[in-house]
Coordinates of C-alpha atoms in Angstrom, one line a residue:
Chain X
M1050 CA 33.1 -44.5 10.9
K1051 CA 31.1 -47.5 10.5
A1052 CA 29.0 -48.2 7.2
N1053 CA 25.7 -47.5 8.9
E1054 CA 26.7 -44.4 10.4
Q1055 CA 28.3 -43.1 7.1
A1056 CA 24.9 -43.9 5.5
T1057 CA 22.8 -42.0 7.9
S1058 CA 25.1 -39.0 8.0
R1059 CA 24.7 -38.8 4.2
C1060 CA 21.1 -39.2 4.4
D1061 CA 20.9 -36.3 6.9
Y1062 CA 22.9 -34.2 4.5
T1063 CA 21.0 -35.1 1.5
R1064 CA 17.6 -34.5 3.1
L1065 CA 18.7 -30.9 4.2
L1066 CA 19.0 -30.5 0.6
L1067 CA 15.9 -31.9 -0.7
D1068 CA 13.8 -28.7 -0.7
D1069 CA 16.5 -26.9 -2.8
Y1070 CA 17.0 -30.0 -5.0
V1071 CA 13.2 -30.2 -5.8
D1072 CA 13.1 -26.3 -6.4
G1073 CA 16.3 -26.6 -8.7
N1074 CA 18.1 -24.4 -6.4
L1075 CA 21.4 -26.4 -6.0
A1076 CA 24.7 -25.7 -7.6
P1077 CA 25.4 -28.3 -10.5
L1078 CA 27.9 -30.3 -8.4
V1079 CA 25.9 -30.4 -5.3
E1080 CA 23.0 -31.5 -7.4
R1081 CA 25.0 -34.3 -8.7
E1082 CA 26.0 -35.5 -5.2
V1083 CA 22.3 -35.5 -4.2
K1084 CA 21.4 -37.5 -7.3
S1085 CA 24.0 -40.0 -6.8
H1086 CA 22.7 -40.7 -3.2
L1087 CA 19.2 -40.9 -4.4
V1088 CA 20.3 -43.7 -6.8
S1089 CA 21.6 -45.6 -4.0
C1090 CA 19.3 -44.8 -1.2
S1091 CA 15.8 -46.0 -1.6
S1092 CA 14.5 -44.4 1.6
C1093 CA 15.8 -40.7 0.6
A1094 CA 14.7 -41.3 -3.0
E1095 CA 11.2 -42.0 -1.8
E1096 CA 11.4 -39.1 0.3
A1097 CA 12.5 -36.9 -2.8
E1098 CA 9.9 -38.4 -4.9
R1099 CA 7.0 -37.3 -2.3
L1100 CA 8.3 -33.9 -2.2
K1101 CA 8.3 -33.8 -6.0
K1102 CA 4.9 -35.0 -6.3
I1103 CA 3.8 -32.3 -3.6
S1104 CA 5.6 -29.6 -5.9
D1105 CA 4.0 -31.1 -9.0
E1106 CA 0.4 -30.9 -7.3
L1107 CA 1.1 -27.4 -6.1
S1108 CA 2.2 -26.1 -9.4
R1109 CA -0.7 -27.5 -11.0
L1110 CA -3.1 -25.3 -9.1
G1111 CA -5.5 -23.9 -11.3
T1112 CA -5.8 -20.3 -12.2
T1113 CA -8.8 -18.0 -12.8
T1114 CA -10.3 -17.5 -16.3
T1115 CA -9.5 -14.7 -18.4
D1116 CA -13.2 -13.7 -18.3
E1117 CA -13.2 -13.4 -14.6
V1118 CA -10.0 -11.3 -14.7
L1119 CA -11.4 -8.8 -17.2
L1120 CA -14.5 -8.3 -15.2
V1121 CA -12.1 -7.5 -11.9
V1122 CA -9.9 -5.3 -14.2
K1123 CA -12.8 -3.2 -15.3
K1124 CA -14.1 -3.0 -11.8
V1125 CA -10.7 -2.0 -10.2
Q1126 CA -10.2 0.7 -13.2
K1127 CA -13.5 2.2 -12.4
A1128 CA -12.7 2.3 -8.6
V1129 CA -9.3 4.0 -9.3
R1130 CA -10.9 6.4 -11.7
K1131 CA -13.7 7.2 -9.2
D1132 CA -11.4 7.5 -6.0
G1133 CA -8.6 9.5 -7.5
R1134 CA -7.4 10.4 -4.0
W1135 CA -3.8 10.9 -5.2
C1136 CA -4.9 13.5 -7.8
K1137 CA -7.2 15.3 -5.3
K1138 CA -4.2 15.8 -2.9
R1139 CA -2.2 16.9 -5.7
R1140 CA -4.9 19.4 -6.8
L1141 CA -5.5 20.5 -3.2
K1142 CA -1.7 21.1 -2.7
I1143 CA -1.7 23.4 -5.9
A1144 CA -4.8 25.3 -5.0
G1145 CA -3.3 25.8 -1.6
A1146 CA -0.2 27.3 -3.0
V1147 CA -2.2 29.5 -5.4
A1148 CA -4.2 30.8 -2.5
A1149 CA -1.3 31.3 -0.5
S1150 CA 0.6 33.2 -3.1
I1151 CA -2.6 35.4 -4.0
A1152 CA -2.9 36.2 -0.2
A1153 CA 0.9 37.1 0.1
L1154 CA 0.5 39.3 -2.9
L1155 CA -2.6 41.2 -1.5
L1156 CA -1.0 41.7 2.0
W1157 CA 2.0 43.2 0.2
S1158 CA 0.1 45.6 -1.9
T1159 CA -1.9 46.6 1.0
Y1160 CA 0.9 47.3 3.4
F1161 CA 4.0 47.8 1.6
R1162 CA 3.0 50.6 -1.0
P1163 CA 6.2 52.7 -1.8
G1164 CA 6.3 56.3 -1.3
P1165 CA 6.3 58.6 1.9
V1166 CA 3.2 58.9 4.0
S1167 CA 2.1 61.7 6.4
F1168 CA -1.1 62.4 8.1
E1169 CA -2.8 65.1 9.9
I1170 CA -6.0 65.7 11.9
N1171 CA -7.6 69.1 11.5
G1172 CA -4.5 70.5 9.7
K1173 CA -1.9 69.4 12.4
D1174 CA 0.5 66.5 12.0
I1175 CA -0.1 63.7 14.3
A1176 CA 1.7 60.7 15.0
F1177 CA -0.6 57.7 14.3
H1178 CA 0.2 54.0 14.5
A1179 CA 1.3 53.2 10.8
M1180 CA 2.1 49.8 9.1
G1181 CA 4.3 50.1 6.3
K1182 CA 2.4 52.7 4.3
T1183 CA -0.9 52.2 5.8
V1184 CA -2.3 54.1 8.7
V1185 CA -4.6 52.4 10.9
V1186 CA -7.0 55.0 12.8
D1187 CA -9.1 54.1 15.7
A1188 CA -12.1 56.3 15.7
S1189 CA -12.4 56.8 19.3
R1190 CA -9.1 59.0 18.9
L1191 CA -10.1 61.0 15.9
P1192 CA -11.6 64.2 17.1
G1193 CA -12.0 65.9 13.7
D1194 CA -10.9 65.6 9.9
L1195 CA -8.2 63.1 9.0
T1196 CA -6.0 63.5 5.9
V1197 CA -3.5 61.1 4.8
I1198 CA -1.0 62.0 2.3
G1199 CA 0.9 59.3 0.1
G1200 CA -0.5 56.3 1.9
D1201 CA -3.5 54.1 2.7
V1202 CA -5.8 54.9 5.5
Y1203 CA -7.8 52.1 7.3
V1204 CA -10.6 53.6 9.7
T1205 CA -11.7 51.2 12.3
G1206 CA -14.7 53.2 13.8
E1207 CA -17.1 56.1 13.5
I1208 CA -15.6 59.4 12.6
E1209 CA -16.6 62.9 13.6
G1210 CA -14.8 64.6 10.5
N1211 CA -13.8 63.7 7.1
V1212 CA -11.3 61.2 6.2
T1213 CA -9.4 62.3 3.1
S1214 CA -6.5 60.5 1.4
I1215 CA -4.3 62.3 -1.0
D1216 CA -2.4 60.1 -3.3
G1217 CA -3.5 56.9 -1.5
R1218 CA -6.6 55.1 -0.8
I1219 CA -9.2 55.0 1.9
V1220 CA -9.0 51.3 2.1
A1221 CA -11.9 50.8 4.3
K1222 CA -14.3 52.4 6.8
V1223 CA -14.3 49.2 8.7
E1224 CA -17.4 49.3 11.2
D1225 CA -20.3 48.8 9.0
G1226 CA -21.3 45.6 10.9
S1227 CA -20.8 43.4 7.8
V1228 CA -18.9 40.1 8.3
L1229 CA -16.3 41.4 5.6
S1230 CA -15.6 44.3 7.8
R1231 CA -15.3 42.2 11.0
V1232 CA -12.9 39.9 9.1
K1233 CA -10.8 43.0 7.9
R1234 CA -10.5 44.4 11.4
A1235 CA -9.5 40.8 12.6
L1236 CA -6.8 40.8 9.9
I1237 CA -5.6 44.4 10.8
E1238 CA -5.3 43.5 14.5
I1239 CA -3.2 40.4 13.8
W1240 CA -1.2 42.5 11.5
Q1241 CA -0.6 45.1 14.2
R1242 CA 0.5 42.6 16.6
I1243 CA 3.1 41.2 14.1
W1244 CA 4.3 44.5 13.2
R1245 CA 4.9 45.6 16.8
Chain I
M1100 CA 5.4 -1.0 -24.7
Y1101 CA 6.3 1.0 -21.6
S1102 CA 7.9 -0.6 -18.6
D1103 CA 6.1 -0.6 -15.2
Q1104 CA 8.6 2.4 -13.8
E1105 CA 7.6 4.3 -16.9
L1106 CA 3.9 3.8 -16.4
V1107 CA 4.4 4.7 -12.6
A1108 CA 6.1 7.9 -13.7
K1109 CA 3.4 8.7 -16.2
T1110 CA 0.7 8.1 -13.4
L1111 CA 2.4 10.5 -11.2
K1112 CA 2.5 13.0 -13.8
G1113 CA -1.4 12.8 -14.0
H1114 CA -2.0 10.2 -16.7
K1115 CA -4.4 7.9 -15.2
S1116 CA -4.6 5.5 -18.4
A1117 CA -1.0 4.5 -17.5
F1118 CA -2.3 3.3 -14.2
D1119 CA -4.8 1.2 -16.1
E1120 CA -2.3 -0.5 -17.9
L1121 CA -0.6 -1.5 -14.7
V1122 CA -4.2 -2.9 -13.5
E1123 CA -4.2 -4.8 -16.6
R1124 CA -1.0 -6.4 -16.2
Y1125 CA -1.1 -7.4 -12.8
A1126 CA -4.9 -7.7 -11.6
K1127 CA -4.7 -11.4 -12.4
K1128 CA -1.8 -12.2 -10.3
V1129 CA -3.4 -10.2 -7.4
Y1130 CA -6.7 -11.8 -7.8
N1131 CA -5.4 -15.1 -8.0
L1132 CA -3.4 -14.6 -4.7
S1133 CA -6.4 -13.2 -3.1
L1134 CA -8.7 -15.9 -4.2
R1135 CA -6.5 -18.6 -3.1
M1136 CA -6.0 -16.9 0.3
T1137 CA -9.7 -16.1 1.1
R1138 CA -11.4 -18.9 -1.1
D1139 CA -14.1 -16.5 -1.9
P1140 CA -14.4 -14.7 -5.0
A1141 CA -16.5 -11.6 -3.8
D1142 CA -13.7 -11.2 -1.1
A1143 CA -10.7 -11.7 -3.7
E1144 CA -12.6 -9.0 -5.9
D1145 CA -13.0 -6.7 -3.0
L1146 CA -9.2 -7.2 -1.9
T1147 CA -8.1 -6.9 -5.6
Q1148 CA -9.8 -3.5 -6.0
E1149 CA -8.3 -2.3 -2.3
V1150 CA -4.9 -3.7 -3.4
F1151 CA -4.8 -1.4 -6.5
L1152 CA -6.5 1.5 -4.8
R1153 CA -3.9 1.5 -2.1
A1154 CA -1.0 1.2 -4.6
Y1155 CA -2.5 4.2 -6.5
R1156 CA -2.9 6.4 -3.5
S1157 CA 0.7 5.6 -2.4
L1158 CA 2.4 5.5 -5.6
N1159 CA 4.7 8.1 -4.9
T1160 CA 6.2 6.0 -2.1
Y1161 CA 7.3 3.5 -4.7
N1162 CA 10.8 3.1 -5.2
P1163 CA 11.3 2.4 -9.0
A1164 CA 14.8 0.6 -8.1
Y1165 CA 12.6 -2.3 -7.1
S1166 CA 10.1 -4.5 -9.0
F1167 CA 6.5 -2.9 -9.4
V1168 CA 5.1 -6.6 -9.3
N1169 CA 6.9 -7.4 -6.1
W1170 CA 5.6 -4.2 -4.5
I1171 CA 2.0 -4.8 -5.7
L1172 CA 2.0 -8.4 -4.3
K1173 CA 3.6 -7.2 -0.9
I1174 CA 0.6 -4.8 -0.6
A1175 CA -1.8 -7.8 -1.7
S1176 CA 0.0 -10.0 0.8
N1177 CA -0.6 -7.7 3.7
L1178 CA -4.0 -7.1 2.8
C1179 CA -4.9 -10.9 2.5
I1180 CA -3.5 -11.5 6.0
D1181 CA -5.1 -8.6 7.3
H1182 CA -8.4 -9.7 6.0
L1183 CA -7.8 -13.3 7.1
R1184 CA -6.9 -11.8 10.8
R1185 CA -10.2 -9.8 10.8
K1186 CA -12.1 -12.8 9.8
G1187 CA -10.3 -14.7 12.7
D1188 CA -8.5 -17.0 10.4
V1189 CA -4.9 -16.4 11.5
R1190 CA -3.7 -18.2 14.2
D1191 CA -0.3 -18.6 16.0
D1192 CA 2.2 -20.1 13.5
S1193 CA 4.4 -21.8 16.0
D1194 CA 5.7 -25.3 14.9
E1195 CA 3.2 -27.1 17.5
L1196 CA 0.2 -25.7 16.2
L1197 CA 1.1 -25.9 12.7
S1198 CA 1.6 -29.7 12.8
L1199 CA -1.5 -30.3 15.0
E1200 CA -4.2 -27.9 13.9
V1201 CA -6.4 -28.0 10.7
Q1202 CA -7.5 -24.5 9.7
K1203 CA -11.2 -23.5 9.6
T1204 CA -11.5 -21.0 6.9
H1205 CA -15.0 -21.8 6.3
P1206 CA -17.0 -20.7 9.2
D1207 CA -20.3 -21.6 7.1
P1208 CA -20.4 -25.4 7.2
E1209 CA -22.3 -25.5 3.9
S1210 CA -19.8 -23.5 2.0
A1211 CA -17.2 -25.4 3.5
A1212 CA -18.6 -28.7 2.2
L1213 CA -19.3 -27.3 -1.2
Y1214 CA -15.7 -25.8 -1.3
S1215 CA -14.2 -29.3 0.0
E1216 CA -16.1 -31.2 -2.9
Q1217 CA -14.7 -28.9 -5.6
V1218 CA -11.2 -28.6 -4.5
S1219 CA -8.2 -31.1 -4.8
E1220 CA -6.4 -32.9 -2.2
I1221 CA -3.4 -30.8 -2.5
E1222 CA -5.7 -27.7 -2.0
K1223 CA -7.4 -29.0 1.0
A1224 CA -3.9 -29.8 2.6
L1225 CA -3.0 -26.2 1.7
M1226 CA -5.9 -24.8 3.2
S1227 CA -5.0 -26.6 6.5
L1228 CA -1.9 -24.3 7.0
P1229 CA -1.9 -21.1 8.5
P1230 CA -2.1 -18.1 6.2
K1231 CA 1.4 -16.9 6.5
Y1232 CA 2.8 -20.3 5.5
Q1233 CA 0.0 -20.7 2.7
L1234 CA 1.0 -17.3 1.6
V1235 CA 4.8 -18.5 1.0
M1236 CA 3.4 -21.6 -0.7
L1237 CA 1.3 -19.6 -3.2
L1238 CA 4.0 -17.0 -3.9
L1239 CA 6.2 -19.8 -4.8
Y1240 CA 3.8 -22.1 -6.8
A1241 CA 0.9 -20.2 -8.0
E1242 CA 2.9 -16.8 -8.6
D1243 CA 6.1 -18.8 -9.5
L1244 CA 8.4 -16.7 -7.7
K1245 CA 11.8 -17.2 -6.7
Y1246 CA 13.1 -17.4 -2.8
E1247 CA 14.6 -13.9 -3.3
Q1248 CA 11.6 -12.4 -4.6
I1249 CA 9.4 -14.1 -1.8
A1250 CA 11.8 -12.7 0.8
E1251 CA 11.4 -9.1 -0.9
I1252 CA 7.7 -9.6 -0.8
L1253 CA 7.5 -10.6 2.8
D1254 CA 10.2 -8.4 4.0
E1255 CA 11.6 -11.6 5.6
P1256 CA 15.5 -12.8 5.2
I1257 CA 15.8 -15.7 2.7
G1258 CA 16.7 -18.1 5.5
T1259 CA 13.1 -17.4 7.2
V1260 CA 11.5 -18.0 3.9
K1261 CA 13.2 -21.2 3.2
T1262 CA 12.3 -22.5 6.7
K1263 CA 8.7 -21.4 6.2
I1264 CA 8.9 -23.3 2.7
H1265 CA 10.5 -26.4 4.4
R1266 CA 7.9 -26.7 7.3
A1267 CA 4.9 -26.1 5.0
R1268 CA 6.2 -28.8 2.6
K1269 CA 6.6 -31.1 5.5
I1270 CA 3.2 -30.7 6.7
L1271 CA 1.7 -30.9 3.3
K1272 CA 3.6 -34.1 2.6
E1273 CA 2.2 -35.7 5.7
R1274 CA -1.3 -34.7 5.2
F1275 CA -1.4 -35.3 1.3
F1276 CA -0.1 -38.8 1.6
S1277 CA -1.8 -40.0 4.9
E1278 CA -5.2 -38.9 3.0
R1279 CA -4.2 -40.8 0.1
E1280 CA -3.3 -43.8 2.4
K1281 CA -6.6 -43.7 3.9
D1282 CA -8.5 -43.5 0.4
T1283 CA -6.4 -46.4 -0.8
K1284 CA -7.3 -48.3 2.5
K1285 CA -10.9 -47.5 1.9
A1286 CA -10.8 -48.8 -1.7

């Protein structure tokens, strides 16, 4: 290899390392090699000098004043407090869990009360559709008095006779036209479907 | 003094004042980066606010095994690039364009002229780079980060970061020294 070619290849090698050299990322041994080449090669030394100048200029880029930043900090903190979306999400999750627990408890207490249940119409035992310990009575199929023993009764229509619940509850006479009664009836129907 | 990770944990338990502390620690870094990228104090302020709001909302996704400052700078970097993209400032980052085009970051000529008077030559040269290259240089110099940190923030291999730094420096060097030579000739 001629002297010129050797020098060029050494220059190429050095220039590949100049960025890391300027940033101080070279291993000590390699850094010494680069330094020694820069001493003997004015072209590479000039290139290194220019890169260093750029780095120095960039490092001197001004930063904002403390007052400016304080103002920004206050605004950001205020915005975060006002937003609080993460907290809201968390609160919503908790509220949802509590509501679901209450609903489950109510459902359980309504339909799964312990104890035997029997019911009769006009004194005769009749098989009605029963969900757990709750009897659902469609008024169109109720010709006379209804007696339920040991369970709750849900009546979903007009009744000719009396409804009596012994050791249980008359949960609702549904068809009074109110929104609540309609909701109750809808819930009962959903529950019936699940139960079947 | 609590560590960043401890403050994050406290915030997640509902202590909002812990997040205030994180804002105090890193608002300057985020604001500086946003200001350098947008060159508009109002935009920088809005971006800083947005960065911390996003961080707050997604705090439960932060992995404490990593640096919090890198995480927040990652959000800031993405938002800055998105912001410039919306304003139409982000162009192709190909080598050809990188070396030929001078970026127009001030649609309003008056504000561009004013800004041009206020900033140093090196800033003008920096402004002429595409935002992704500016971002790398700002993370390296203004934020004083190591290559590894920049790679983590940008989600890129170190090799890519090094290449970007090398290309950006090359262009900056050419523009910076050619401007100086012009000035010397004029004088």
